[in-house]
mmCIF file of C-alpha atoms and ligand atoms in Angstrom:
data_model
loop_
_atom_site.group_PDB
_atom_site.id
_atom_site.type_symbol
_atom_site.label_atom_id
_atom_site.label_comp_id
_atom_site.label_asym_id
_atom_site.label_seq_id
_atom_site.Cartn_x
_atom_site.Cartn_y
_atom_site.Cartn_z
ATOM 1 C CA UNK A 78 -3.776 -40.192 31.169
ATOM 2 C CA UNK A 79 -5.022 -44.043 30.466
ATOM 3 C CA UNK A 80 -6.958 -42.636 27.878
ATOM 4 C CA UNK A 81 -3.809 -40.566 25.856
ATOM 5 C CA UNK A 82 -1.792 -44.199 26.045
ATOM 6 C CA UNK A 83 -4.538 -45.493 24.842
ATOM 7 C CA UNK A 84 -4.464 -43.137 21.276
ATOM 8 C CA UNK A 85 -0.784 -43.109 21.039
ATOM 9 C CA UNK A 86 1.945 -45.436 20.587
ATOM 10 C CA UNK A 87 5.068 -45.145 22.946
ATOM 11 C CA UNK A 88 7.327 -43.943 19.894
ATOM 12 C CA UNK A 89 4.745 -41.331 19.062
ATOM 13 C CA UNK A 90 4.747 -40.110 22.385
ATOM 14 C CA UNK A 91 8.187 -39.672 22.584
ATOM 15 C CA UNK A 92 8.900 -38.048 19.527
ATOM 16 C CA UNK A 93 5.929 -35.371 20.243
ATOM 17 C CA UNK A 94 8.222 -34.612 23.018
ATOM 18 C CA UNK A 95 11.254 -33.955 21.158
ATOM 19 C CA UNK A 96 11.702 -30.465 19.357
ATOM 20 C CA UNK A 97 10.518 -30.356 15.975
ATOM 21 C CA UNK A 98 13.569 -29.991 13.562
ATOM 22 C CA UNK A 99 13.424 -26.765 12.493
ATOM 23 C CA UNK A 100 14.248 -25.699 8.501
ATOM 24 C CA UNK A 101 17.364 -23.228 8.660
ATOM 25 C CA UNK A 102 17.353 -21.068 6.130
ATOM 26 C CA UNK A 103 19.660 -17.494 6.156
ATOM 27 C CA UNK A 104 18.211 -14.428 3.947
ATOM 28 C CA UNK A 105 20.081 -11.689 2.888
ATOM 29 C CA UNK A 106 17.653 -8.744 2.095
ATOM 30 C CA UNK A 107 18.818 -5.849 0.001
ATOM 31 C CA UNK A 108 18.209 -3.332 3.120
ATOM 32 C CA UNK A 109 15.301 -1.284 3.685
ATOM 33 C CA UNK A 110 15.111 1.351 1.249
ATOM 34 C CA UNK A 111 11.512 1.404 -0.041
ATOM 35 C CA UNK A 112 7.855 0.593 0.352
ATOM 36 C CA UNK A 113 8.624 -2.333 -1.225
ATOM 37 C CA UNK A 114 11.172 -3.824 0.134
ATOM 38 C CA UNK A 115 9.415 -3.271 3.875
ATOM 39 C CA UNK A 116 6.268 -5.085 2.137
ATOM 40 C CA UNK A 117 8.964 -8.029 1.207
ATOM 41 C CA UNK A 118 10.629 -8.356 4.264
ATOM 42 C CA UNK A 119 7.123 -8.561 6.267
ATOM 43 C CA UNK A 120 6.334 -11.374 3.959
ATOM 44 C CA UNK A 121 9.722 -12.940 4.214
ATOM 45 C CA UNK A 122 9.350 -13.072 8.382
ATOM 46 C CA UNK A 123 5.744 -13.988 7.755
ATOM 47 C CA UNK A 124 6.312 -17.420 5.808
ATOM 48 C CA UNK A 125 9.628 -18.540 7.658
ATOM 49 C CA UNK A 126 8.283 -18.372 11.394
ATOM 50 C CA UNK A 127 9.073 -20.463 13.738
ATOM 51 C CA UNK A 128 5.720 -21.594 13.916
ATOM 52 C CA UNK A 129 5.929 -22.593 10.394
ATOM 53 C CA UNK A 130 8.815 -24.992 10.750
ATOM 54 C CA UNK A 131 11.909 -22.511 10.087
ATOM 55 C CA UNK A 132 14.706 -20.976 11.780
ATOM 56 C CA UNK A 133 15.364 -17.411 10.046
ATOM 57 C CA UNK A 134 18.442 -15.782 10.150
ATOM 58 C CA UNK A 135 17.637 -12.782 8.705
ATOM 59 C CA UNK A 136 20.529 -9.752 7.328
ATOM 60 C CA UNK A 137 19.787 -6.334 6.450
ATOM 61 C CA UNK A 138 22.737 -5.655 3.858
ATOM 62 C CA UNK A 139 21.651 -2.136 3.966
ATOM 63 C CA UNK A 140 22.643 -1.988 0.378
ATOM 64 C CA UNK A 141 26.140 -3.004 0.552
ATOM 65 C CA UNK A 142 26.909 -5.220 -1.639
ATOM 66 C CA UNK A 143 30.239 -6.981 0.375
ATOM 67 C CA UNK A 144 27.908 -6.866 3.247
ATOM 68 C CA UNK A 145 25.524 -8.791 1.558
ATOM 69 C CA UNK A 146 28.147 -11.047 0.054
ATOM 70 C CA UNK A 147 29.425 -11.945 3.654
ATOM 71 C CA UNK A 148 26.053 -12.695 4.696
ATOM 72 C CA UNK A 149 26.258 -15.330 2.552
ATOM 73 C CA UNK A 150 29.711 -16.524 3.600
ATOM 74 C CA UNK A 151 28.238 -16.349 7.233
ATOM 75 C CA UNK A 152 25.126 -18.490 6.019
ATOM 76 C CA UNK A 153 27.361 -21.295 4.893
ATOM 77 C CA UNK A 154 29.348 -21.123 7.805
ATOM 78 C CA UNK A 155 26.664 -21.864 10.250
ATOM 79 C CA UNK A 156 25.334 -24.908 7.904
ATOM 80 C CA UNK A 157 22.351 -23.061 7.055
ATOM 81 C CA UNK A 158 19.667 -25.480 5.134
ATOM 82 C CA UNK A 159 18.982 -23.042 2.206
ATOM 83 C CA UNK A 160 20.244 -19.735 1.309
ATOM 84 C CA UNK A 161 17.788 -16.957 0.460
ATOM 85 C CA UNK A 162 19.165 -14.449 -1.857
ATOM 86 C CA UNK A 163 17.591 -10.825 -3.121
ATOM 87 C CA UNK A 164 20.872 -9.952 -4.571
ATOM 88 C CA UNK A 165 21.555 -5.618 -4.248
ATOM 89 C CA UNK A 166 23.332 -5.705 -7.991
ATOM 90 C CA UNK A 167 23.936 -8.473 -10.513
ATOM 91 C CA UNK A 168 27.679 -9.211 -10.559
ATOM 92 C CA UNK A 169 30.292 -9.934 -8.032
ATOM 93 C CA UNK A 170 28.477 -13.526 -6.789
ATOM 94 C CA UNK A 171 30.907 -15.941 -8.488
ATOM 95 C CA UNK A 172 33.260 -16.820 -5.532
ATOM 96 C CA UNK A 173 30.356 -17.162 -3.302
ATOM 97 C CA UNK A 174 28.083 -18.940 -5.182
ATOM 98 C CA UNK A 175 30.442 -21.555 -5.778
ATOM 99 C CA UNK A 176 31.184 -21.780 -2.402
ATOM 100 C CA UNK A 177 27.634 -22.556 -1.313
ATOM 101 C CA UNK A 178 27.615 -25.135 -4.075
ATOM 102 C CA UNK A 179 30.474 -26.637 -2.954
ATOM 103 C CA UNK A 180 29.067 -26.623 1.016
ATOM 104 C CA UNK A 181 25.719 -28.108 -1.064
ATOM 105 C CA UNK A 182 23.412 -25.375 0.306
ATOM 106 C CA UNK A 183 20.492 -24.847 -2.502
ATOM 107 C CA UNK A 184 20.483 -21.163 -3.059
ATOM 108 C CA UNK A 185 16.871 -19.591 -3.942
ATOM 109 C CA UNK A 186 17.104 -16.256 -5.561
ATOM 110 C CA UNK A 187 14.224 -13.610 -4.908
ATOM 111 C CA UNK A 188 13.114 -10.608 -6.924
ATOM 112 C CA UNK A 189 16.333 -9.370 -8.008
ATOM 113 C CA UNK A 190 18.613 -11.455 -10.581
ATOM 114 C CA UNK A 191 22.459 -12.520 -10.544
ATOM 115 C CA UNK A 192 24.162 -12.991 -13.569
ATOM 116 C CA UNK A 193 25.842 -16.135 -13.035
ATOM 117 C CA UNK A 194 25.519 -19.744 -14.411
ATOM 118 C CA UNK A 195 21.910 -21.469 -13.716
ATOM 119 C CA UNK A 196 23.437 -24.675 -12.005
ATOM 120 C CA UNK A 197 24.529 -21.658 -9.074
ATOM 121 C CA UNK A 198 21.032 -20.989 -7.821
ATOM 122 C CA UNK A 199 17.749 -23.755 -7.568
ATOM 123 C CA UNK A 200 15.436 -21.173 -8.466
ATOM 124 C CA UNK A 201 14.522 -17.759 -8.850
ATOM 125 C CA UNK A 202 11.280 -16.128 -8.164
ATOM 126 C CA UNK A 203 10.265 -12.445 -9.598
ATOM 127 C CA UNK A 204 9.438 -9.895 -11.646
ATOM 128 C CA UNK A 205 9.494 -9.176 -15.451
ATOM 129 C CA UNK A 206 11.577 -6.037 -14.861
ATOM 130 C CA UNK A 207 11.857 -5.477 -18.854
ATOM 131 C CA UNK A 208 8.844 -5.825 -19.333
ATOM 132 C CA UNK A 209 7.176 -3.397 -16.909
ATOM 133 C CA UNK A 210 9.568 -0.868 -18.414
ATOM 134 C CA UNK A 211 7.879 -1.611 -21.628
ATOM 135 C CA UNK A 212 4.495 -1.321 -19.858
ATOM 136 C CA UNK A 213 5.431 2.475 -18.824
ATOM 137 C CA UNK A 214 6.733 3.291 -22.701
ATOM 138 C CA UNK A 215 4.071 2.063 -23.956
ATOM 139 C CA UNK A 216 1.560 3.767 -21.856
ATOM 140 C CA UNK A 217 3.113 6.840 -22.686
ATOM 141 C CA UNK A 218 3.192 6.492 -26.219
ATOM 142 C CA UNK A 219 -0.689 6.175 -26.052
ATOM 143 C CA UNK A 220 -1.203 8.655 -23.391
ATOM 144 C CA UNK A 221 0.715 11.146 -25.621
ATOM 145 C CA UNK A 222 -1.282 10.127 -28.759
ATOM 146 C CA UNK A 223 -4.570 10.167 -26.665
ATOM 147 C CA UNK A 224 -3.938 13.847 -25.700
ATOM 148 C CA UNK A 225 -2.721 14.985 -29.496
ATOM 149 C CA UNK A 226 0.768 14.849 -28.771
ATOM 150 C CA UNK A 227 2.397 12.383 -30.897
ATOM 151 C CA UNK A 228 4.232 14.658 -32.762
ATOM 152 C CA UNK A 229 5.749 17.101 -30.066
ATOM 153 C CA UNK A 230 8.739 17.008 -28.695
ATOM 154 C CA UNK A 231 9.239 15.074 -25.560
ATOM 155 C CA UNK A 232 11.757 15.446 -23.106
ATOM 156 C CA UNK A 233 12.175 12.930 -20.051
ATOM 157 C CA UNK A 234 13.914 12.391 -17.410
ATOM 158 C CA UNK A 235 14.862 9.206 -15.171
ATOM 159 C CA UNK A 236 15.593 8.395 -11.436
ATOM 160 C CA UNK A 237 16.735 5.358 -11.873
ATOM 161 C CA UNK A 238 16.867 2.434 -9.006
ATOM 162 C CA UNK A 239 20.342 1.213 -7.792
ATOM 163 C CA UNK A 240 22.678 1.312 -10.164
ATOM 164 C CA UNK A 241 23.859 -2.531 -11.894
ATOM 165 C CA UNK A 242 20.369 -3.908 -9.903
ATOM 166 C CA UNK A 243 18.443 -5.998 -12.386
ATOM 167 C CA UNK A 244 15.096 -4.389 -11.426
ATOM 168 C CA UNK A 245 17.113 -0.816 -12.551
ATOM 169 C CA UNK A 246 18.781 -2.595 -15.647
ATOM 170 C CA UNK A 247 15.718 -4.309 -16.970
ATOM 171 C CA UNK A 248 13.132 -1.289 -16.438
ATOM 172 C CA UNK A 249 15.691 1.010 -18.076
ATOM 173 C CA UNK A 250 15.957 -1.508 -21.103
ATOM 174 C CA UNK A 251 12.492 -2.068 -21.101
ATOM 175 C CA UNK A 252 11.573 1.393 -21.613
ATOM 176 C CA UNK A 253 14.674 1.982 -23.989
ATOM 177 C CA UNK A 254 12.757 -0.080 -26.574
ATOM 178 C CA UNK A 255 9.911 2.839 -26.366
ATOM 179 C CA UNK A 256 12.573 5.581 -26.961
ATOM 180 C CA UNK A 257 14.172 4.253 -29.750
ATOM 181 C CA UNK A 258 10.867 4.453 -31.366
ATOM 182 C CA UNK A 259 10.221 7.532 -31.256
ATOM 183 C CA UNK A 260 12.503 10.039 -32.283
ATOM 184 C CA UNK A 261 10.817 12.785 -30.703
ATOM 185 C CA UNK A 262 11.496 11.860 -27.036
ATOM 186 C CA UNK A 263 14.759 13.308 -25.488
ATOM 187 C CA UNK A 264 15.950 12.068 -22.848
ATOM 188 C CA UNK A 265 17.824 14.604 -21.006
ATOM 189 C CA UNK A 266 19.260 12.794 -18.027
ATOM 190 C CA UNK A 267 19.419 9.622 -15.920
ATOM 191 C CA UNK A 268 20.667 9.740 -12.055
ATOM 192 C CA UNK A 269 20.470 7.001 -9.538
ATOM 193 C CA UNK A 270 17.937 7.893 -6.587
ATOM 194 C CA UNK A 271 18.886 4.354 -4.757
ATOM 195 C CA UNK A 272 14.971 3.262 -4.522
ATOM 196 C CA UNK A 273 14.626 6.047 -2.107
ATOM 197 C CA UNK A 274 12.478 8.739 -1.381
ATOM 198 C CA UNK A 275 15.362 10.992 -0.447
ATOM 199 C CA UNK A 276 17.396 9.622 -3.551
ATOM 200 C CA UNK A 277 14.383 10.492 -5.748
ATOM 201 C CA UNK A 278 14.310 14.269 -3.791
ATOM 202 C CA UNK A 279 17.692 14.806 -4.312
ATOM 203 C CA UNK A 280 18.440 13.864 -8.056
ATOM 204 C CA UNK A 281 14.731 15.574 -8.859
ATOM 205 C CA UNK A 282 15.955 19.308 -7.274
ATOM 206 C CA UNK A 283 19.133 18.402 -9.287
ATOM 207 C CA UNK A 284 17.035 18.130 -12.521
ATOM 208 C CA UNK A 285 14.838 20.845 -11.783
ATOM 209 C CA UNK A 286 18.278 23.324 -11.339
ATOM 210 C CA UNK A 287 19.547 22.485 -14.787
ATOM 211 C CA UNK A 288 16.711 21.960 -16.597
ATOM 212 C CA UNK A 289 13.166 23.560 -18.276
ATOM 213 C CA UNK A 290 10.897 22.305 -19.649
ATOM 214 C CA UNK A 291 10.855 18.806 -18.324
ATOM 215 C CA UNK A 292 7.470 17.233 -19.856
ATOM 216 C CA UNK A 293 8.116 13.561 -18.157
ATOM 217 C CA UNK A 294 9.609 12.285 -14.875
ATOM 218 C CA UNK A 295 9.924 8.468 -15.157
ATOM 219 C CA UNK A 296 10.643 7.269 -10.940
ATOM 220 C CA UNK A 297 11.527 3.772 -10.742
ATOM 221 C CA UNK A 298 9.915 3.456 -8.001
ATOM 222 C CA UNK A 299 7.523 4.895 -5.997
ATOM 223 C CA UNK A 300 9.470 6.228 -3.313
ATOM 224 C CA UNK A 301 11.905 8.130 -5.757
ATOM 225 C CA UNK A 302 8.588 9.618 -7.306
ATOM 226 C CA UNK A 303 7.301 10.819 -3.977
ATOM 227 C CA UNK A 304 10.747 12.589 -3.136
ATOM 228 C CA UNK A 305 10.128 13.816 -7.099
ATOM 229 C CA UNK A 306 6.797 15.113 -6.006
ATOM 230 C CA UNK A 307 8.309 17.061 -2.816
ATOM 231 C CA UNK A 308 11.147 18.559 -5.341
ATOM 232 C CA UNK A 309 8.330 19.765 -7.720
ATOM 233 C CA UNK A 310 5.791 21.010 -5.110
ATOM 234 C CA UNK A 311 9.057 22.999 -3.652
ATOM 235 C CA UNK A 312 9.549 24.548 -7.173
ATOM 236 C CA UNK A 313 5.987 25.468 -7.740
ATOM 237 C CA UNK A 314 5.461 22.880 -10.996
ATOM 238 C CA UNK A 315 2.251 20.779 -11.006
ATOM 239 C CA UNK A 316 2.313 17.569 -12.298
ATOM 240 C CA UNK A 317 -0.024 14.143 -12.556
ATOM 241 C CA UNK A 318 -3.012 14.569 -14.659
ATOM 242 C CA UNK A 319 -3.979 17.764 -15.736
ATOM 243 C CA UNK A 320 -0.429 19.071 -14.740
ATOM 244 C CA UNK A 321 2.330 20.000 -16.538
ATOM 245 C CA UNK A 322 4.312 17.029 -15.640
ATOM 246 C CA UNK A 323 4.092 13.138 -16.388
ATOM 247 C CA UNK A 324 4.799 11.256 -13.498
ATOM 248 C CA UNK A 325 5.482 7.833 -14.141
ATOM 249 C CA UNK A 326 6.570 5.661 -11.181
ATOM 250 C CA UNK A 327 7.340 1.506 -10.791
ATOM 251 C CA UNK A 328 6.077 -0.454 -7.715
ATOM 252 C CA UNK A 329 2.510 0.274 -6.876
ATOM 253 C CA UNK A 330 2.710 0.182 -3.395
ATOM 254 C CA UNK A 331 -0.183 1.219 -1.352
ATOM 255 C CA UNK A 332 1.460 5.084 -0.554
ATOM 256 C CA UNK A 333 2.058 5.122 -4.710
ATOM 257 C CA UNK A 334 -1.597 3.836 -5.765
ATOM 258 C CA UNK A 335 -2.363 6.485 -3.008
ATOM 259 C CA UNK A 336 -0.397 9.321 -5.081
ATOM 260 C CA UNK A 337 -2.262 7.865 -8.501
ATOM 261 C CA UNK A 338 -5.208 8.260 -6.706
ATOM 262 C CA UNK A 339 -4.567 11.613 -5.268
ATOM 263 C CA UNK A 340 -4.016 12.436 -8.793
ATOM 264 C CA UNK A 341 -0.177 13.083 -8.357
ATOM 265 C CA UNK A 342 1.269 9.894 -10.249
ATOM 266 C CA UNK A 343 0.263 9.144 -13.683
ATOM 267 C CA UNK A 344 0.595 5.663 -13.810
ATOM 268 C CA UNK A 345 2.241 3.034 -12.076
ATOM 269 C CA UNK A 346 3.689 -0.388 -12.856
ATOM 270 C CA UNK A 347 3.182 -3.144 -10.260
ATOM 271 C CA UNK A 348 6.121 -4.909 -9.242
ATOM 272 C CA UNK A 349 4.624 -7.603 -6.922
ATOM 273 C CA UNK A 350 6.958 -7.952 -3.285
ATOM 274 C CA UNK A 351 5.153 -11.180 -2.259
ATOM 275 C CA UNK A 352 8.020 -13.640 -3.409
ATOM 276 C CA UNK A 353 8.859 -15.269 -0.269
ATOM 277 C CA UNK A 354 5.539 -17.368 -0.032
ATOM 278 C CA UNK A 355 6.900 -18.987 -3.486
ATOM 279 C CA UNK A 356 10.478 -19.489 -2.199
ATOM 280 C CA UNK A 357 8.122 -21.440 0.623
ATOM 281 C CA UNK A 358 6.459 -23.745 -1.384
ATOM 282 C CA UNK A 359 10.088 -24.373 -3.287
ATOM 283 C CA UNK A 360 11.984 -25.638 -0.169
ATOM 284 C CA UNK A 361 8.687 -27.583 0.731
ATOM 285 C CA UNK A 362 8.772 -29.496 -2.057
ATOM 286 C CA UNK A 363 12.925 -29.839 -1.866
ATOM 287 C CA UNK A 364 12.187 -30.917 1.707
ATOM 288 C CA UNK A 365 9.866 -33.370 0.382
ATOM 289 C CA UNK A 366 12.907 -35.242 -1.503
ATOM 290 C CA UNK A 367 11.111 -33.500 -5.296
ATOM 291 C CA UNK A 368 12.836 -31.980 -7.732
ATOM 292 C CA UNK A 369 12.011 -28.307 -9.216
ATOM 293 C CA UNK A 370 12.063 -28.841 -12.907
ATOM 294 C CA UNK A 371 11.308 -25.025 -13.549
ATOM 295 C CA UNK A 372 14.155 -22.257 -12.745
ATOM 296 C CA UNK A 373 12.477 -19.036 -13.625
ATOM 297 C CA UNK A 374 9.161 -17.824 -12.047
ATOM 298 C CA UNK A 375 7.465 -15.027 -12.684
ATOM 299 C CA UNK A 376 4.938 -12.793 -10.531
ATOM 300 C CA UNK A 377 1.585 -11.775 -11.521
ATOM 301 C CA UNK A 378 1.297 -8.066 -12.564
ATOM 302 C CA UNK A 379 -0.364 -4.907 -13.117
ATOM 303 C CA UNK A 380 -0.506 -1.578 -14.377
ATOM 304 C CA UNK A 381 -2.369 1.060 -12.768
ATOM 305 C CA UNK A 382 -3.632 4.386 -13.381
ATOM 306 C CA UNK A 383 -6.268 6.602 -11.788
ATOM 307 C CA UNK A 384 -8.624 7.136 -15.306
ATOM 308 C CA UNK A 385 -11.694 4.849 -15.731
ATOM 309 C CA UNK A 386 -11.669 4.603 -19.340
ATOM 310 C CA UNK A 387 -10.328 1.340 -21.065
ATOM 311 C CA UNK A 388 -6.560 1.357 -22.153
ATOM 312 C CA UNK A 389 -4.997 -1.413 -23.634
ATOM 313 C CA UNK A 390 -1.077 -1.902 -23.982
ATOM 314 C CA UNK A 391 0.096 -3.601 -26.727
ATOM 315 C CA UNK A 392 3.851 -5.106 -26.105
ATOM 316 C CA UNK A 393 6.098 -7.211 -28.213
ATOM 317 C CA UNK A 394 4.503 -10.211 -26.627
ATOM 318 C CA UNK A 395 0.770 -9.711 -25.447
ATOM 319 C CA UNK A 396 -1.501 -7.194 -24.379
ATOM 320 C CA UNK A 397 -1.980 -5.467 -21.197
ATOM 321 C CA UNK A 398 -5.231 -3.379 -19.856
ATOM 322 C CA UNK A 399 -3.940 -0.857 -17.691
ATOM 323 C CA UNK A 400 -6.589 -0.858 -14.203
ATOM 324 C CA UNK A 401 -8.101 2.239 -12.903
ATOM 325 C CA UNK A 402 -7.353 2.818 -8.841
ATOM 326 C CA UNK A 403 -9.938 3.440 -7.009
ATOM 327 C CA UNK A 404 -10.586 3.486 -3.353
ATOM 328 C CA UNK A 405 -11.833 -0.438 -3.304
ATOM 329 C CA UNK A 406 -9.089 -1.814 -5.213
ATOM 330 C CA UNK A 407 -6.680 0.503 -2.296
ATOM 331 C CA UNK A 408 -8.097 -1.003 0.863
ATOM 332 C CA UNK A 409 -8.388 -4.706 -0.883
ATOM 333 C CA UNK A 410 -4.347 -5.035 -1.502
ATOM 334 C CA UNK A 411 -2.467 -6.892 0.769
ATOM 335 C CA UNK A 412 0.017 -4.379 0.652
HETATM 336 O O1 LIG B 636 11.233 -1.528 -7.093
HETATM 337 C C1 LIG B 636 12.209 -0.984 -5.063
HETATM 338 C C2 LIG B 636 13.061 -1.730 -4.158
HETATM 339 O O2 LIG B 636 14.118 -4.888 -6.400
HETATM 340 C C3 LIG B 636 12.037 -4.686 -7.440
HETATM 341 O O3 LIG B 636 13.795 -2.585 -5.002
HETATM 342 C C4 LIG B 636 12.878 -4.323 -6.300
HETATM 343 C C5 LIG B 636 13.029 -2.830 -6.144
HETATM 344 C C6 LIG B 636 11.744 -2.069 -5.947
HETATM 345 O O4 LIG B 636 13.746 -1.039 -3.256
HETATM 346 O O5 LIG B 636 11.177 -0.287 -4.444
#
């Protein structure tokens, strides 16, 4: 005991007594619809422990959008230090954005965007949705030349994400850029599959009932294209490489690199989950009295598909390889 006094002053003493101030910060999660989202919420629960520092109050809006919207309300109610928002669709913050700006609660914004003015939010982290829509055009453009079949006629469909979410909005726009360009693809329809597996079932029996002849199935995401891929093994249609289908899916999660690797997906654009450690560092350095001079952060990406040979993407601004799967680069993701 004579020893510890010895070490430590009587203030330090005390105040190793006292509980440490925990960080409260409130998250309100889109729900729990995909792969993804599961990966983002373990990461979210991960960083803001309670052994990290932070009290999490945590809401499943189950994609609601006025749930999610009285989250928030209920955040800035209980004096919450920062607000954590992955917002279900773009519009409809106003009213409550101001009124966390008003209660002086820095909001952080997570994968998906809100269209709102920037002085609303202290940062966003997240994903170039745009441009991993561009990603999939493009790789189909030179998939389709690499197999002689520039010239045919193409015709697509889409199972698209939530309607009015950014991630659907920007991968739709994104890949818009690629149909415009060519005047052979068709697209014959785009449904909403909600980002789930029994969305992306549903809509794909739908297709397959009105239509023949379907050459592409663009997913966006990967557990729409594995409810696609129960609709077309029901109906007897092959698809991935060597089938009669394209299967094009958004995400690569481990179950859709699985599928790519399997041979049943095509190719699929990464759309990283692993925001919350950045949203970390953010309120770290807030905590710390600094100011964040940048707004907008984007995630690393890839784009995957199962061949070996070299492909190269080239977009409006850069190039991309695309990265063969293969079992090592499976059981080395995080996710
Ligand atoms: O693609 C999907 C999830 O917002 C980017 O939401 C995210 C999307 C992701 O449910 O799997």
């Amino acid at each position: 005991m004579a020893d510890l006094l010895k070490d430590t002053s009587p203030v330090q003493a005390a105040s190793q007594l006292l509980p440490k101030k925990l960080v409260k910060i409130g998250f309100a999660q889109v729900g729990h619809e995909s792969d993804w989202r599961i990966a983002a919420t373990k990461s979210c629960r991960e960083v803001f422990s309670e052994e990290n520092g932070y009290a999490l109050y945590f809401v499943d809006a189950d994609n609601n959008p006025q749930r999610q919207r009285e989250a928030v309300r209920n955040f800035i109610r209980e004096q919450v230090d920062y607000i954590i928002i992955d917002p279900i669709v773009t519009t409809g913050w106003d009213a409550v954005l101001v009124e966390a700006y008003h209660a002086r609660i820095p909001v952080l914004l997570i994968d998906r965007t809100i269209e709102c003015e920037e002085r609303y939010y202290t940062a966003w982290f997240g994903s170039d949705f745009v441009r991993e829509g561009e990603c999939a055009g493009a790789w189909l453009q030179n998939y389709l030349a690499r197999s002689g079949r520039s010239q045919e006629t193409i015709s697509i469909v889409t199972i698209n994400g939530t309607t009015g979410a950014s991630a659907q909005i920007g991968r739709t726009q994104g890949f818009a850029k690629y149909l415009e360009k060519h005047a052979n693809w068709h697209l014959l329809a785009q449904e909403s599959g909600d980002f789930t597996e029994a969305g992306g079932r549903q809509v794909m029996e739908r297709y397959l009932q009105k239509f023949t002849g379907i050459h592409v199935v663009i997913c966006q995401n990967d557990n729409e294209a594995l409810g696609a891929c129960s609709a077309l093994d029901e109906a007897g249609i092959s698809y991935g490489p060597g089938g009669d289908v394209i299967l094009i899916s958004f995400d690569a999660t481990r179950a859709g690199l699985q599928a790519v690797l399997d041979g049943r997906i095509n190719a699929d654009f990464e759309c990283n989950p692993l925001s919350p450690p950045h949203a970390a560092e953010a309120i770290l350095k807030l905590e710390a009295g600094e100011t964040l001079y940048e707004k907008e952060h984007y995630l690393q990406e890839s784009c995957f598909w199962a061949d070996e040979s070299p492909m190269t993407l080239y977009l409006e601004d850069g190039m991309k390889q695309m990265v063969p799967v293969t079992r090592e680069l499976l059981d080395s993701r995080r996710y």
